[in-house]
């Protein structure tokens, strides 16, 4: 196990500074344009691919950092540049991680490289889980995958929503119910290869923020994929379903306790610090704009930072940002070193970072006054972008529920 430290090593500093330069020189100058266009910033993605930032190798190296800090450092810097473009650059990793976590070696080698494409022909991937009636309540999922044994194919029907890169992706990874009687335990993930008939893009959402990131519905109408597209393989699925049926039977008898809860919780918990790091990046960016403005804006013959109300607000902004980063780093280190989240530390980091981003960006707008409300300054966009961080990857209310139930020992359903 690697000791927890706040001191970055030379490699981490090099990566951080490299990404910061890319964010400052490439992302920020393009941010306002792609926010207005509400389109995927393909030229920025291509430039990131050319430099090696948008690539499987880069993200794999960050995930492999034994300190756990590689991913949060990268996320903070990219989203300091712009949240919409940042999400366009990291959205593919949602699908890639699902294959890496659940797929066989052959599936990983086949599908993950296709998700990124090449610098000359960049691709994106989509992870499709949420549905119109199944967001936080994943047990309500209606998308079905039925195995056609005669053809060794899975037939998938349903509608997914809020899918980052949904419909424009080459590779889609879809979570579907294979045994409705088991609820959330009867679900599986399947890869849908490029150009598979029956998959289409539904509604594209016109969003309040993160507009440069494509978000849409994905409609699955009789989609057929080969049997080998089931992540982990059918034998592994049948073993898992058998265990789930045994557990369900034990629970119905009242003698199952809380077996199985921690593994499921840990899966969701482990991804949340990375989202928290994104929120920290947004908050830091807004704070820096507000600090610079307060130092240079003169009213009544002195910079407005000389006013105690402004100065104290900036002090609180910086304090909350640093506290959020510490929670994110702690949870990231714990996940990388297989330390159990006994107090839902992953949810803590996402909850506090998301709330911090929303609050800090609002204070930044207030410090800038009327200027903060215009698109001439970036804090208006940052405030819109920050709003989603108390909603997606589990709402703040869901995070509090997870934390409270973890502390109390009650089951998380």
mmCIF file of C-alpha atoms in Angstrom:
data_model
loop_
_atom_site.group_PDB
_atom_site.id
_atom_site.type_symbol
_atom_site.label_atom_id
_atom_site.label_comp_id
_atom_site.label_asym_id
_atom_site.label_seq_id
_atom_site.Cartn_x
_atom_site.Cartn_y
_atom_site.Cartn_z
ATOM 1 C CA UNK A 1 0.000 0.000 0.000
ATOM 2 C CA UNK A 2 1.292 3.445 -0.894
ATOM 3 C CA UNK A 3 1.394 5.994 1.937
ATOM 4 C CA UNK A 4 -0.963 8.947 1.601
ATOM 5 C CA UNK A 5 0.858 12.169 0.796
ATOM 6 C CA UNK A 6 -0.012 15.648 -0.419
ATOM 7 C CA UNK A 7 3.413 16.042 -2.021
ATOM 8 C CA UNK A 8 3.244 15.401 -5.764
ATOM 9 C CA UNK A 9 6.186 13.593 -7.333
ATOM 10 C CA UNK A 10 8.054 14.873 -10.380
ATOM 11 C CA UNK A 11 5.983 12.836 -12.848
ATOM 12 C CA UNK A 12 2.704 14.091 -11.398
ATOM 13 C CA UNK A 13 3.898 17.697 -11.505
ATOM 14 C CA UNK A 14 4.982 17.259 -15.122
ATOM 15 C CA UNK A 15 1.596 15.850 -16.152
ATOM 16 C CA UNK A 16 -0.277 18.532 -14.212
ATOM 17 C CA UNK A 17 1.704 21.354 -15.830
ATOM 18 C CA UNK A 18 1.366 19.780 -19.284
ATOM 19 C CA UNK A 19 -2.398 19.530 -18.964
ATOM 20 C CA UNK A 20 -2.635 23.017 -17.514
ATOM 21 C CA UNK A 21 -0.820 24.358 -20.551
ATOM 22 C CA UNK A 22 -3.191 22.514 -22.891
ATOM 23 C CA UNK A 23 -6.190 23.799 -20.952
ATOM 24 C CA UNK A 24 -4.921 27.380 -21.054
ATOM 25 C CA UNK A 25 -3.736 27.430 -24.665
ATOM 26 C CA UNK A 26 -6.254 25.159 -26.438
ATOM 27 C CA UNK A 27 -9.367 24.621 -24.327
ATOM 28 C CA UNK A 28 -10.002 28.087 -22.905
ATOM 29 C CA UNK A 29 -9.752 30.005 -26.186
ATOM 30 C CA UNK A 30 -12.337 27.633 -27.700
ATOM 31 C CA UNK A 31 -14.674 27.371 -24.705
ATOM 32 C CA UNK A 32 -17.125 30.193 -25.435
ATOM 33 C CA UNK A 33 -17.500 29.245 -29.112
ATOM 34 C CA UNK A 34 -18.390 25.599 -28.491
ATOM 35 C CA UNK A 35 -20.676 26.524 -25.599
ATOM 36 C CA UNK A 36 -22.622 28.774 -27.983
ATOM 37 C CA UNK A 37 -22.637 26.193 -30.773
ATOM 38 C CA UNK A 38 -23.713 23.370 -28.432
ATOM 39 C CA UNK A 39 -21.735 20.925 -30.531
ATOM 40 C CA UNK A 40 -19.001 18.371 -29.905
ATOM 41 C CA UNK A 41 -15.632 20.164 -30.231
ATOM 42 C CA UNK A 42 -14.060 17.687 -32.647
ATOM 43 C CA UNK A 43 -11.044 19.936 -33.471
ATOM 44 C CA UNK A 44 -10.122 20.139 -29.777
ATOM 45 C CA UNK A 45 -10.527 16.384 -29.336
ATOM 46 C CA UNK A 46 -8.343 15.804 -32.393
ATOM 47 C CA UNK A 47 -5.638 18.133 -31.066
ATOM 48 C CA UNK A 48 -5.773 16.340 -27.708
ATOM 49 C CA UNK A 49 -5.418 13.015 -29.541
ATOM 50 C CA UNK A 50 -2.455 14.337 -31.527
ATOM 51 C CA UNK A 51 -0.699 15.334 -28.299
ATOM 52 C CA UNK A 52 -1.521 12.014 -26.619
ATOM 53 C CA UNK A 53 -4.003 13.428 -24.099
ATOM 54 C CA UNK A 54 -7.082 11.861 -25.693
ATOM 55 C CA UNK A 55 -5.859 8.276 -25.762
ATOM 56 C CA UNK A 56 -6.217 4.964 -24.007
ATOM 57 C CA UNK A 57 -2.549 5.019 -23.002
ATOM 58 C CA UNK A 58 -2.816 8.397 -21.273
ATOM 59 C CA UNK A 59 -5.863 7.529 -19.190
ATOM 60 C CA UNK A 60 -4.506 4.055 -18.408
ATOM 61 C CA UNK A 61 -1.324 5.624 -17.059
ATOM 62 C CA UNK A 62 -3.307 7.972 -14.830
ATOM 63 C CA UNK A 63 -5.526 5.160 -13.530
ATOM 64 C CA UNK A 64 -2.406 3.107 -12.809
ATOM 65 C CA UNK A 65 -0.897 5.817 -10.584
ATOM 66 C CA UNK A 66 -0.457 3.966 -7.248
ATOM 67 C CA UNK A 67 -1.182 7.137 -5.289
ATOM 68 C CA UNK A 68 -4.615 7.357 -6.910
ATOM 69 C CA UNK A 69 -4.000 11.016 -7.750
ATOM 70 C CA UNK A 70 -3.345 10.685 -11.486
ATOM 71 C CA UNK A 71 -7.001 10.891 -12.501
ATOM 72 C CA UNK A 72 -8.095 13.698 -10.110
ATOM 73 C CA UNK A 73 -5.098 15.812 -11.134
ATOM 74 C CA UNK A 74 -5.960 15.349 -14.811
ATOM 75 C CA UNK A 75 -9.656 16.014 -14.276
ATOM 76 C CA UNK A 76 -9.076 19.188 -12.289
ATOM 77 C CA UNK A 77 -6.797 20.716 -14.919
ATOM 78 C CA UNK A 78 -8.967 19.825 -17.939
ATOM 79 C CA UNK A 79 -12.133 21.123 -16.268
ATOM 80 C CA UNK A 80 -10.295 24.229 -15.088
ATOM 81 C CA UNK A 81 -10.048 24.880 -18.818
ATOM 82 C CA UNK A 82 -13.759 24.300 -19.512
ATOM 83 C CA UNK A 83 -16.293 21.791 -18.255
ATOM 84 C CA UNK A 84 -18.126 21.221 -21.547
ATOM 85 C CA UNK A 85 -14.969 20.567 -23.535
ATOM 86 C CA UNK A 86 -13.507 18.672 -20.592
ATOM 87 C CA UNK A 87 -16.460 16.289 -20.566
ATOM 88 C CA UNK A 88 -16.087 15.786 -24.313
ATOM 89 C CA UNK A 89 -12.493 14.735 -23.662
ATOM 90 C CA UNK A 90 -13.229 12.342 -20.786
ATOM 91 C CA UNK A 91 -16.731 11.075 -21.610
ATOM 92 C CA UNK A 92 -15.333 8.102 -23.513
ATOM 93 C CA UNK A 93 -13.627 6.869 -20.350
ATOM 94 C CA UNK A 94 -17.030 6.001 -18.837
ATOM 95 C CA UNK A 95 -17.514 3.322 -21.486
ATOM 96 C CA UNK A 96 -13.862 2.288 -21.411
ATOM 97 C CA UNK A 97 -13.873 1.776 -17.640
ATOM 98 C CA UNK A 98 -17.009 -0.368 -17.855
ATOM 99 C CA UNK A 99 -15.255 -2.692 -20.312
ATOM 100 C CA UNK A 100 -12.027 -2.692 -18.306
ATOM 101 C CA UNK A 101 -13.935 -3.519 -15.127
ATOM 102 C CA UNK A 102 -16.235 -6.207 -16.509
ATOM 103 C CA UNK A 103 -14.796 -7.480 -19.775
ATOM 104 C CA UNK A 104 -12.503 -10.356 -20.639
ATOM 105 C CA UNK A 105 -8.962 -9.691 -21.851
ATOM 106 C CA UNK A 106 -10.113 -10.327 -25.413
ATOM 107 C CA UNK A 107 -13.030 -7.900 -25.077
ATOM 108 C CA UNK A 108 -10.771 -5.230 -23.597
ATOM 109 C CA UNK A 109 -8.262 -5.633 -26.401
ATOM 110 C CA UNK A 110 -10.984 -5.534 -29.050
ATOM 111 C CA UNK A 111 -13.271 -2.724 -27.925
ATOM 112 C CA UNK A 112 -11.360 -0.204 -25.832
ATOM 113 C CA UNK A 113 -8.929 0.896 -28.583
ATOM 114 C CA UNK A 114 -11.881 1.372 -30.952
ATOM 115 C CA UNK A 115 -13.457 3.776 -28.479
ATOM 116 C CA UNK A 116 -10.704 6.357 -28.968
ATOM 117 C CA UNK A 117 -9.821 5.760 -32.614
ATOM 118 C CA UNK A 118 -6.595 7.366 -33.855
ATOM 119 C CA UNK A 119 -5.319 10.962 -34.022
ATOM 120 C CA UNK A 120 -6.254 10.995 -37.711
ATOM 121 C CA UNK A 121 -9.684 9.459 -37.134
ATOM 122 C CA UNK A 122 -10.838 10.189 -33.576
ATOM 123 C CA UNK A 123 -13.842 8.374 -32.147
ATOM 124 C CA UNK A 124 -15.891 8.690 -28.975
ATOM 125 C CA UNK A 125 -17.747 6.074 -26.956
ATOM 126 C CA UNK A 126 -20.918 6.157 -24.879
ATOM 127 C CA UNK A 127 -21.956 4.467 -21.650
ATOM 128 C CA UNK A 128 -25.735 4.093 -21.529
ATOM 129 C CA UNK A 129 -27.309 3.366 -18.167
ATOM 130 C CA UNK A 130 -29.958 5.963 -17.196
ATOM 131 C CA UNK A 131 -33.494 5.688 -18.546
ATOM 132 C CA UNK A 132 -36.519 8.013 -18.532
ATOM 133 C CA UNK A 133 -37.917 6.170 -15.488
ATOM 134 C CA UNK A 134 -34.653 4.841 -14.044
ATOM 135 C CA UNK A 135 -32.092 7.410 -12.956
ATOM 136 C CA UNK A 136 -31.094 7.108 -9.320
ATOM 137 C CA UNK A 137 -33.378 4.052 -9.069
ATOM 138 C CA UNK A 138 -31.422 1.635 -11.269
ATOM 139 C CA UNK A 139 -33.710 -1.224 -10.210
ATOM 140 C CA UNK A 140 -36.464 0.375 -12.332
ATOM 141 C CA UNK A 141 -34.514 -0.203 -15.564
ATOM 142 C CA UNK A 142 -36.720 -1.444 -18.421
ATOM 143 C CA UNK A 143 -34.234 -2.002 -21.230
ATOM 144 C CA UNK A 144 -34.203 -5.751 -21.873
ATOM 145 C CA UNK A 145 -31.579 -8.033 -23.350
ATOM 146 C CA UNK A 146 -32.862 -11.488 -24.348
ATOM 147 C CA UNK A 147 -30.535 -14.260 -25.445
ATOM 148 C CA UNK A 148 -31.339 -15.955 -28.768
ATOM 149 C CA UNK A 149 -29.592 -19.273 -28.270
ATOM 150 C CA UNK A 150 -30.219 -20.503 -31.816
ATOM 151 C CA UNK A 151 -28.233 -17.597 -33.281
ATOM 152 C CA UNK A 152 -25.955 -16.920 -30.288
ATOM 153 C CA UNK A 153 -27.149 -13.314 -30.249
ATOM 154 C CA UNK A 154 -28.516 -10.894 -27.676
ATOM 155 C CA UNK A 155 -31.605 -8.918 -28.681
ATOM 156 C CA UNK A 156 -31.833 -5.525 -26.956
ATOM 157 C CA UNK A 157 -34.876 -3.243 -26.727
ATOM 158 C CA UNK A 158 -35.343 -0.044 -24.747
ATOM 159 C CA UNK A 159 -34.519 3.644 -24.483
ATOM 160 C CA UNK A 160 -31.560 5.163 -22.700
ATOM 161 C CA UNK A 161 -31.320 8.809 -21.732
ATOM 162 C CA UNK A 162 -28.715 11.333 -20.554
ATOM 163 C CA UNK A 163 -26.070 9.403 -22.490
ATOM 164 C CA UNK A 164 -22.859 11.357 -22.974
ATOM 165 C CA UNK A 165 -21.891 10.888 -26.637
ATOM 166 C CA UNK A 166 -25.096 8.900 -27.149
ATOM 167 C CA UNK A 167 -25.834 8.341 -30.828
ATOM 168 C CA UNK A 168 -22.591 9.926 -32.099
ATOM 169 C CA UNK A 169 -20.364 7.268 -30.521
ATOM 170 C CA UNK A 170 -18.766 4.478 -32.460
ATOM 171 C CA UNK A 171 -19.014 1.992 -29.593
ATOM 172 C CA UNK A 172 -21.902 2.056 -27.121
ATOM 173 C CA UNK A 173 -21.920 0.118 -23.861
ATOM 174 C CA UNK A 174 -25.483 -0.537 -22.681
ATOM 175 C CA UNK A 175 -26.690 -1.756 -19.300
ATOM 176 C CA UNK A 176 -29.764 -3.948 -19.711
ATOM 177 C CA UNK A 177 -31.932 -6.249 -17.630
ATOM 178 C CA UNK A 178 -31.462 -9.942 -18.371
ATOM 179 C CA UNK A 179 -33.489 -11.284 -15.415
ATOM 180 C CA UNK A 180 -36.252 -8.842 -14.340
ATOM 181 C CA UNK A 181 -37.083 -10.877 -11.239
ATOM 182 C CA UNK A 182 -33.697 -9.984 -9.733
ATOM 183 C CA UNK A 183 -34.043 -6.215 -10.116
ATOM 184 C CA UNK A 184 -30.682 -4.423 -10.189
ATOM 185 C CA UNK A 185 -28.892 -7.738 -9.614
ATOM 186 C CA UNK A 186 -30.320 -9.109 -12.855
ATOM 187 C CA UNK A 187 -28.570 -6.594 -15.083
ATOM 188 C CA UNK A 188 -25.632 -6.969 -17.463
ATOM 189 C CA UNK A 189 -23.524 -4.769 -19.741
ATOM 190 C CA UNK A 190 -23.255 -5.358 -23.472
ATOM 191 C CA UNK A 191 -21.118 -3.750 -26.160
ATOM 192 C CA UNK A 192 -22.903 -2.520 -29.265
ATOM 193 C CA UNK A 193 -20.400 -2.307 -32.139
ATOM 194 C CA UNK A 194 -20.321 0.588 -34.613
ATOM 195 C CA UNK A 195 -23.093 0.747 -37.238
ATOM 196 C CA UNK A 196 -25.250 -1.907 -35.577
ATOM 197 C CA UNK A 197 -28.797 -1.819 -37.031
ATOM 198 C CA UNK A 198 -31.558 -0.816 -34.622
ATOM 199 C CA UNK A 199 -29.549 1.708 -32.603
ATOM 200 C CA UNK A 200 -30.436 5.343 -33.223
ATOM 201 C CA UNK A 201 -30.104 8.693 -31.555
ATOM 202 C CA UNK A 202 -33.270 10.024 -30.000
ATOM 203 C CA UNK A 203 -33.663 13.486 -28.558
ATOM 204 C CA UNK A 204 -30.517 15.572 -28.238
ATOM 205 C CA UNK A 205 -30.775 17.626 -25.069
ATOM 206 C CA UNK A 206 -30.317 21.387 -25.112
ATOM 207 C CA UNK A 207 -28.730 21.876 -21.733
ATOM 208 C CA UNK A 208 -28.312 24.665 -19.201
ATOM 209 C CA UNK A 209 -24.572 24.001 -19.018
ATOM 210 C CA UNK A 210 -21.758 21.716 -20.263
ATOM 211 C CA UNK A 211 -23.127 22.493 -23.732
ATOM 212 C CA UNK A 212 -20.020 21.400 -25.640
ATOM 213 C CA UNK A 213 -20.645 17.859 -24.404
ATOM 214 C CA UNK A 214 -23.160 15.908 -26.491
ATOM 215 C CA UNK A 215 -25.987 14.417 -24.405
ATOM 216 C CA UNK A 216 -28.831 12.481 -25.997
ATOM 217 C CA UNK A 217 -31.272 9.604 -25.828
ATOM 218 C CA UNK A 218 -30.284 6.288 -27.381
ATOM 219 C CA UNK A 219 -33.111 4.216 -28.836
ATOM 220 C CA UNK A 220 -32.606 0.435 -29.062
ATOM 221 C CA UNK A 221 -35.126 -1.255 -31.329
ATOM 222 C CA UNK A 222 -34.474 -4.955 -31.821
ATOM 223 C CA UNK A 223 -30.705 -4.426 -31.677
ATOM 224 C CA UNK A 224 -28.905 -7.723 -32.233
ATOM 225 C CA UNK A 225 -25.318 -8.219 -31.107
ATOM 226 C CA UNK A 226 -23.195 -11.398 -31.127
ATOM 227 C CA UNK A 227 -22.974 -13.409 -27.932
ATOM 228 C CA UNK A 228 -19.365 -12.357 -27.392
ATOM 229 C CA UNK A 229 -20.559 -8.748 -26.882
ATOM 230 C CA UNK A 230 -21.803 -9.626 -23.385
ATOM 231 C CA UNK A 231 -19.140 -8.212 -21.067
ATOM 232 C CA UNK A 232 -17.509 -10.961 -19.060
ATOM 233 C CA UNK A 233 -19.126 -13.753 -21.107
ATOM 234 C CA UNK A 234 -22.231 -15.842 -20.593
ATOM 235 C CA UNK A 235 -20.682 -18.344 -18.190
ATOM 236 C CA UNK A 236 -19.669 -15.585 -15.799
ATOM 237 C CA UNK A 237 -23.133 -14.033 -16.102
ATOM 238 C CA UNK A 238 -24.910 -17.296 -15.272
ATOM 239 C CA UNK A 239 -22.697 -17.774 -12.205
ATOM 240 C CA UNK A 240 -23.463 -14.247 -11.022
ATOM 241 C CA UNK A 241 -27.210 -14.657 -11.588
ATOM 242 C CA UNK A 242 -27.178 -17.937 -9.677
ATOM 243 C CA UNK A 243 -25.536 -16.237 -6.693
ATOM 244 C CA UNK A 244 -28.050 -13.391 -6.926
ATOM 245 C CA UNK A 245 -30.956 -15.845 -6.865
ATOM 246 C CA UNK A 246 -29.494 -17.562 -3.801
ATOM 247 C CA UNK A 247 -29.073 -14.211 -2.079
ATOM 248 C CA UNK A 248 -32.627 -13.158 -2.956
ATOM 249 C CA UNK A 249 -33.948 -16.422 -1.537
ATOM 250 C CA UNK A 250 -31.917 -15.954 1.652
ATOM 251 C CA UNK A 251 -33.187 -12.392 2.042
ATOM 252 C CA UNK A 252 -36.773 -13.574 1.653
ATOM 253 C CA UNK A 253 -36.121 -15.941 4.568
ATOM 254 C CA UNK A 254 -34.648 -13.078 6.581
ATOM 255 C CA UNK A 255 -31.225 -14.683 7.044
ATOM 256 C CA UNK A 256 -29.131 -12.854 4.431
ATOM 257 C CA UNK A 257 -28.072 -9.887 6.515
ATOM 258 C CA UNK A 258 -26.453 -7.322 4.255
ATOM 259 C CA UNK A 259 -24.337 -9.544 2.087
ATOM 260 C CA UNK A 260 -23.626 -8.118 -1.343
ATOM 261 C CA UNK A 261 -24.237 -4.517 -0.355
ATOM 262 C CA UNK A 262 -20.626 -3.421 -0.003
ATOM 263 C CA UNK A 263 -19.445 -4.676 -3.387
ATOM 264 C CA UNK A 264 -22.189 -2.817 -5.226
ATOM 265 C CA UNK A 265 -21.641 0.328 -3.208
ATOM 266 C CA UNK A 266 -17.893 0.214 -3.791
ATOM 267 C CA UNK A 267 -18.402 0.060 -7.560
ATOM 268 C CA UNK A 268 -20.322 3.338 -7.608
ATOM 269 C CA UNK A 269 -18.252 4.936 -4.859
ATOM 270 C CA UNK A 270 -14.960 4.439 -6.694
ATOM 271 C CA UNK A 271 -15.994 6.583 -9.687
ATOM 272 C CA UNK A 272 -17.277 9.529 -7.703
ATOM 273 C CA UNK A 273 -13.964 11.168 -6.684
ATOM 274 C CA UNK A 274 -13.096 11.718 -10.365
ATOM 275 C CA UNK A 275 -16.350 13.635 -10.818
ATOM 276 C CA UNK A 276 -15.561 15.563 -7.660
ATOM 277 C CA UNK A 277 -12.199 16.521 -9.143
ATOM 278 C CA UNK A 278 -13.985 17.952 -12.184
ATOM 279 C CA UNK A 279 -16.084 20.132 -9.880
ATOM 280 C CA UNK A 280 -12.942 21.304 -8.073
ATOM 281 C CA UNK A 281 -11.487 22.407 -11.413
ATOM 282 C CA UNK A 282 -14.570 24.480 -12.237
ATOM 283 C CA UNK A 283 -14.621 26.055 -8.777
ATOM 284 C CA UNK A 284 -10.924 26.892 -8.914
ATOM 285 C CA UNK A 285 -11.325 28.540 -12.307
ATOM 286 C CA UNK A 286 -14.193 30.745 -11.096
ATOM 287 C CA UNK A 287 -12.339 31.651 -7.908
ATOM 288 C CA UNK A 288 -9.276 32.763 -9.873
ATOM 289 C CA UNK A 289 -11.394 35.006 -12.116
ATOM 290 C CA UNK A 290 -13.089 36.537 -9.071
ATOM 291 C CA UNK A 291 -9.800 37.051 -7.226
ATOM 292 C CA UNK A 292 -8.197 38.793 -10.190
ATOM 293 C CA UNK A 293 -11.291 40.960 -10.678
ATOM 294 C CA UNK A 294 -11.413 41.929 -6.990
ATOM 295 C CA UNK A 295 -7.768 42.969 -7.083
ATOM 296 C CA UNK A 296 -8.169 45.195 -10.144
ATOM 297 C CA UNK A 297 -11.740 46.527 -9.925
ATOM 298 C CA UNK A 298 -11.668 49.931 -8.229
ATOM 299 C CA UNK A 299 -14.749 51.396 -6.555
ATOM 300 C CA UNK A 300 -14.836 54.376 -4.194
ATOM 301 C CA UNK A 301 -11.129 54.869 -4.777
ATOM 302 C CA UNK A 302 -9.870 51.422 -3.803
ATOM 303 C CA UNK A 303 -9.847 47.828 -5.079
ATOM 304 C CA UNK A 304 -13.000 46.014 -4.029
ATOM 305 C CA UNK A 305 -10.915 43.301 -2.337
ATOM 306 C CA UNK A 306 -10.230 45.907 0.361
ATOM 307 C CA UNK A 307 -13.887 45.573 1.345
ATOM 308 C CA UNK A 308 -14.269 43.025 4.113
ATOM 309 C CA UNK A 309 -17.379 41.493 2.561
ATOM 310 C CA UNK A 310 -15.507 40.679 -0.656
ATOM 311 C CA UNK A 311 -12.313 39.601 1.114
ATOM 312 C CA UNK A 312 -14.121 37.216 3.458
ATOM 313 C CA UNK A 313 -16.087 35.685 0.585
ATOM 314 C CA UNK A 314 -12.864 35.007 -1.321
ATOM 315 C CA UNK A 315 -11.356 33.472 1.818
ATOM 316 C CA UNK A 316 -14.336 31.144 2.149
ATOM 317 C CA UNK A 317 -14.189 30.276 -1.557
ATOM 318 C CA UNK A 318 -10.536 29.250 -1.359
ATOM 319 C CA UNK A 319 -11.076 27.328 1.879
ATOM 320 C CA UNK A 320 -13.952 25.296 0.438
ATOM 321 C CA UNK A 321 -12.026 24.539 -2.755
ATOM 322 C CA UNK A 322 -9.038 23.243 -0.805
ATOM 323 C CA UNK A 323 -11.290 21.191 1.482
ATOM 324 C CA UNK A 324 -13.054 19.680 -1.533
ATOM 325 C CA UNK A 325 -9.748 18.762 -3.157
ATOM 326 C CA UNK A 326 -8.549 17.086 0.042
ATOM 327 C CA UNK A 327 -11.722 14.974 0.211
ATOM 328 C CA UNK A 328 -11.288 14.004 -3.458
ATOM 329 C CA UNK A 329 -7.640 13.080 -2.988
ATOM 330 C CA UNK A 330 -8.370 11.055 0.150
ATOM 331 C CA UNK A 331 -11.095 9.042 -1.577
ATOM 332 C CA UNK A 332 -8.935 8.563 -4.687
ATOM 333 C CA UNK A 333 -6.031 7.294 -2.599
ATOM 334 C CA UNK A 334 -8.342 4.940 -0.691
ATOM 335 C CA UNK A 335 -9.774 3.504 -3.910
ATOM 336 C CA UNK A 336 -6.322 2.982 -5.462
ATOM 337 C CA UNK A 337 -5.073 1.254 -2.342
ATOM 338 C CA UNK A 338 -8.148 -0.936 -1.776
ATOM 339 C CA UNK A 339 -9.127 0.799 1.432
ATOM 340 C CA UNK A 340 -12.826 0.270 2.148
ATOM 341 C CA UNK A 341 -15.109 3.299 2.122
ATOM 342 C CA UNK A 342 -16.439 2.685 5.628
ATOM 343 C CA UNK A 343 -17.961 6.177 5.780
ATOM 344 C CA UNK A 344 -18.864 6.504 2.075
ATOM 345 C CA UNK A 345 -15.814 8.671 1.484
ATOM 346 C CA UNK A 346 -16.333 8.519 -2.281
ATOM 347 C CA UNK A 347 -19.806 9.997 -1.946
ATOM 348 C CA UNK A 348 -18.506 12.542 0.557
ATOM 349 C CA UNK A 349 -15.972 13.821 -1.961
ATOM 350 C CA UNK A 350 -18.478 14.136 -4.789
ATOM 351 C CA UNK A 351 -21.133 15.712 -2.563
ATOM 352 C CA UNK A 352 -18.870 18.375 -1.116
ATOM 353 C CA UNK A 353 -17.037 19.142 -4.360
ATOM 354 C CA UNK A 354 -20.277 19.448 -6.323
ATOM 355 C CA UNK A 355 -21.884 21.722 -3.760
ATOM 356 C CA UNK A 356 -18.663 23.748 -3.565
ATOM 357 C CA UNK A 357 -18.542 24.299 -7.331
ATOM 358 C CA UNK A 358 -22.141 25.507 -7.366
ATOM 359 C CA UNK A 359 -21.577 27.872 -4.427
ATOM 360 C CA UNK A 360 -18.184 29.207 -5.525
ATOM 361 C CA UNK A 361 -19.334 29.997 -9.060
ATOM 362 C CA UNK A 362 -22.366 31.827 -7.670
ATOM 363 C CA UNK A 363 -20.121 33.906 -5.396
ATOM 364 C CA UNK A 364 -17.822 34.654 -8.325
ATOM 365 C CA UNK A 365 -20.782 36.047 -10.286
ATOM 366 C CA UNK A 366 -21.739 38.176 -7.284
ATOM 367 C CA UNK A 367 -18.223 39.589 -6.936
ATOM 368 C CA UNK A 368 -18.191 40.545 -10.610
ATOM 369 C CA UNK A 369 -21.596 42.186 -10.236
ATOM 370 C CA UNK A 370 -23.283 43.014 -13.527
ATOM 371 C CA UNK A 371 -20.211 41.851 -15.435
ATOM 372 C CA UNK A 372 -20.581 38.418 -13.903
ATOM 373 C CA UNK A 373 -24.043 38.116 -15.402
ATOM 374 C CA UNK A 374 -22.786 38.681 -18.953
ATOM 375 C CA UNK A 375 -21.079 36.351 -21.384
ATOM 376 C CA UNK A 376 -18.181 38.778 -21.641
ATOM 377 C CA UNK A 377 -16.784 37.052 -18.552
ATOM 378 C CA UNK A 378 -16.517 33.263 -18.147
ATOM 379 C CA UNK A 379 -18.032 32.946 -14.667
ATOM 380 C CA UNK A 380 -21.551 32.978 -16.114
ATOM 381 C CA UNK A 381 -20.689 29.865 -18.133
ATOM 382 C CA UNK A 382 -18.881 28.289 -15.190
ATOM 383 C CA UNK A 383 -21.941 28.795 -12.999
ATOM 384 C CA UNK A 384 -24.151 27.084 -15.583
ATOM 385 C CA UNK A 385 -21.659 24.229 -15.903
ATOM 386 C CA UNK A 386 -21.357 23.757 -12.142
ATOM 387 C CA UNK A 387 -25.104 23.281 -11.691
ATOM 388 C CA UNK A 388 -25.031 19.705 -12.987
ATOM 389 C CA UNK A 389 -22.511 18.587 -10.377
ATOM 390 C CA UNK A 390 -25.222 18.377 -7.732
ATOM 391 C CA UNK A 391 -27.311 16.297 -10.141
ATOM 392 C CA UNK A 392 -25.409 13.764 -12.248
ATOM 393 C CA UNK A 393 -23.372 10.783 -11.004
ATOM 394 C CA UNK A 394 -25.878 10.691 -8.167
ATOM 395 C CA UNK A 395 -27.692 13.793 -6.922
ATOM 396 C CA UNK A 396 -26.559 15.489 -3.724
ATOM 397 C CA UNK A 397 -29.603 13.956 -2.046
ATOM 398 C CA UNK A 398 -28.541 10.462 -3.137
ATOM 399 C CA UNK A 399 -24.985 11.096 -1.903
ATOM 400 C CA UNK A 400 -26.332 12.127 1.502
ATOM 401 C CA UNK A 401 -28.521 9.025 1.579
ATOM 402 C CA UNK A 402 -25.539 6.791 0.779
ATOM 403 C CA UNK A 403 -23.424 8.475 3.461
ATOM 404 C CA UNK A 404 -26.149 8.325 6.103
ATOM 405 C CA UNK A 405 -26.999 4.699 5.435
ATOM 406 C CA UNK A 406 -23.340 3.714 5.420
ATOM 407 C CA UNK A 407 -22.833 5.354 8.807
ATOM 408 C CA UNK A 408 -25.981 3.755 10.206
ATOM 409 C CA UNK A 409 -25.344 0.333 8.738
ATOM 410 C CA UNK A 410 -28.658 0.296 6.875
ATOM 411 C CA UNK A 411 -28.743 -1.308 3.420
ATOM 412 C CA UNK A 412 -28.293 0.887 0.360
ATOM 413 C CA UNK A 413 -30.882 -0.063 -2.239
#
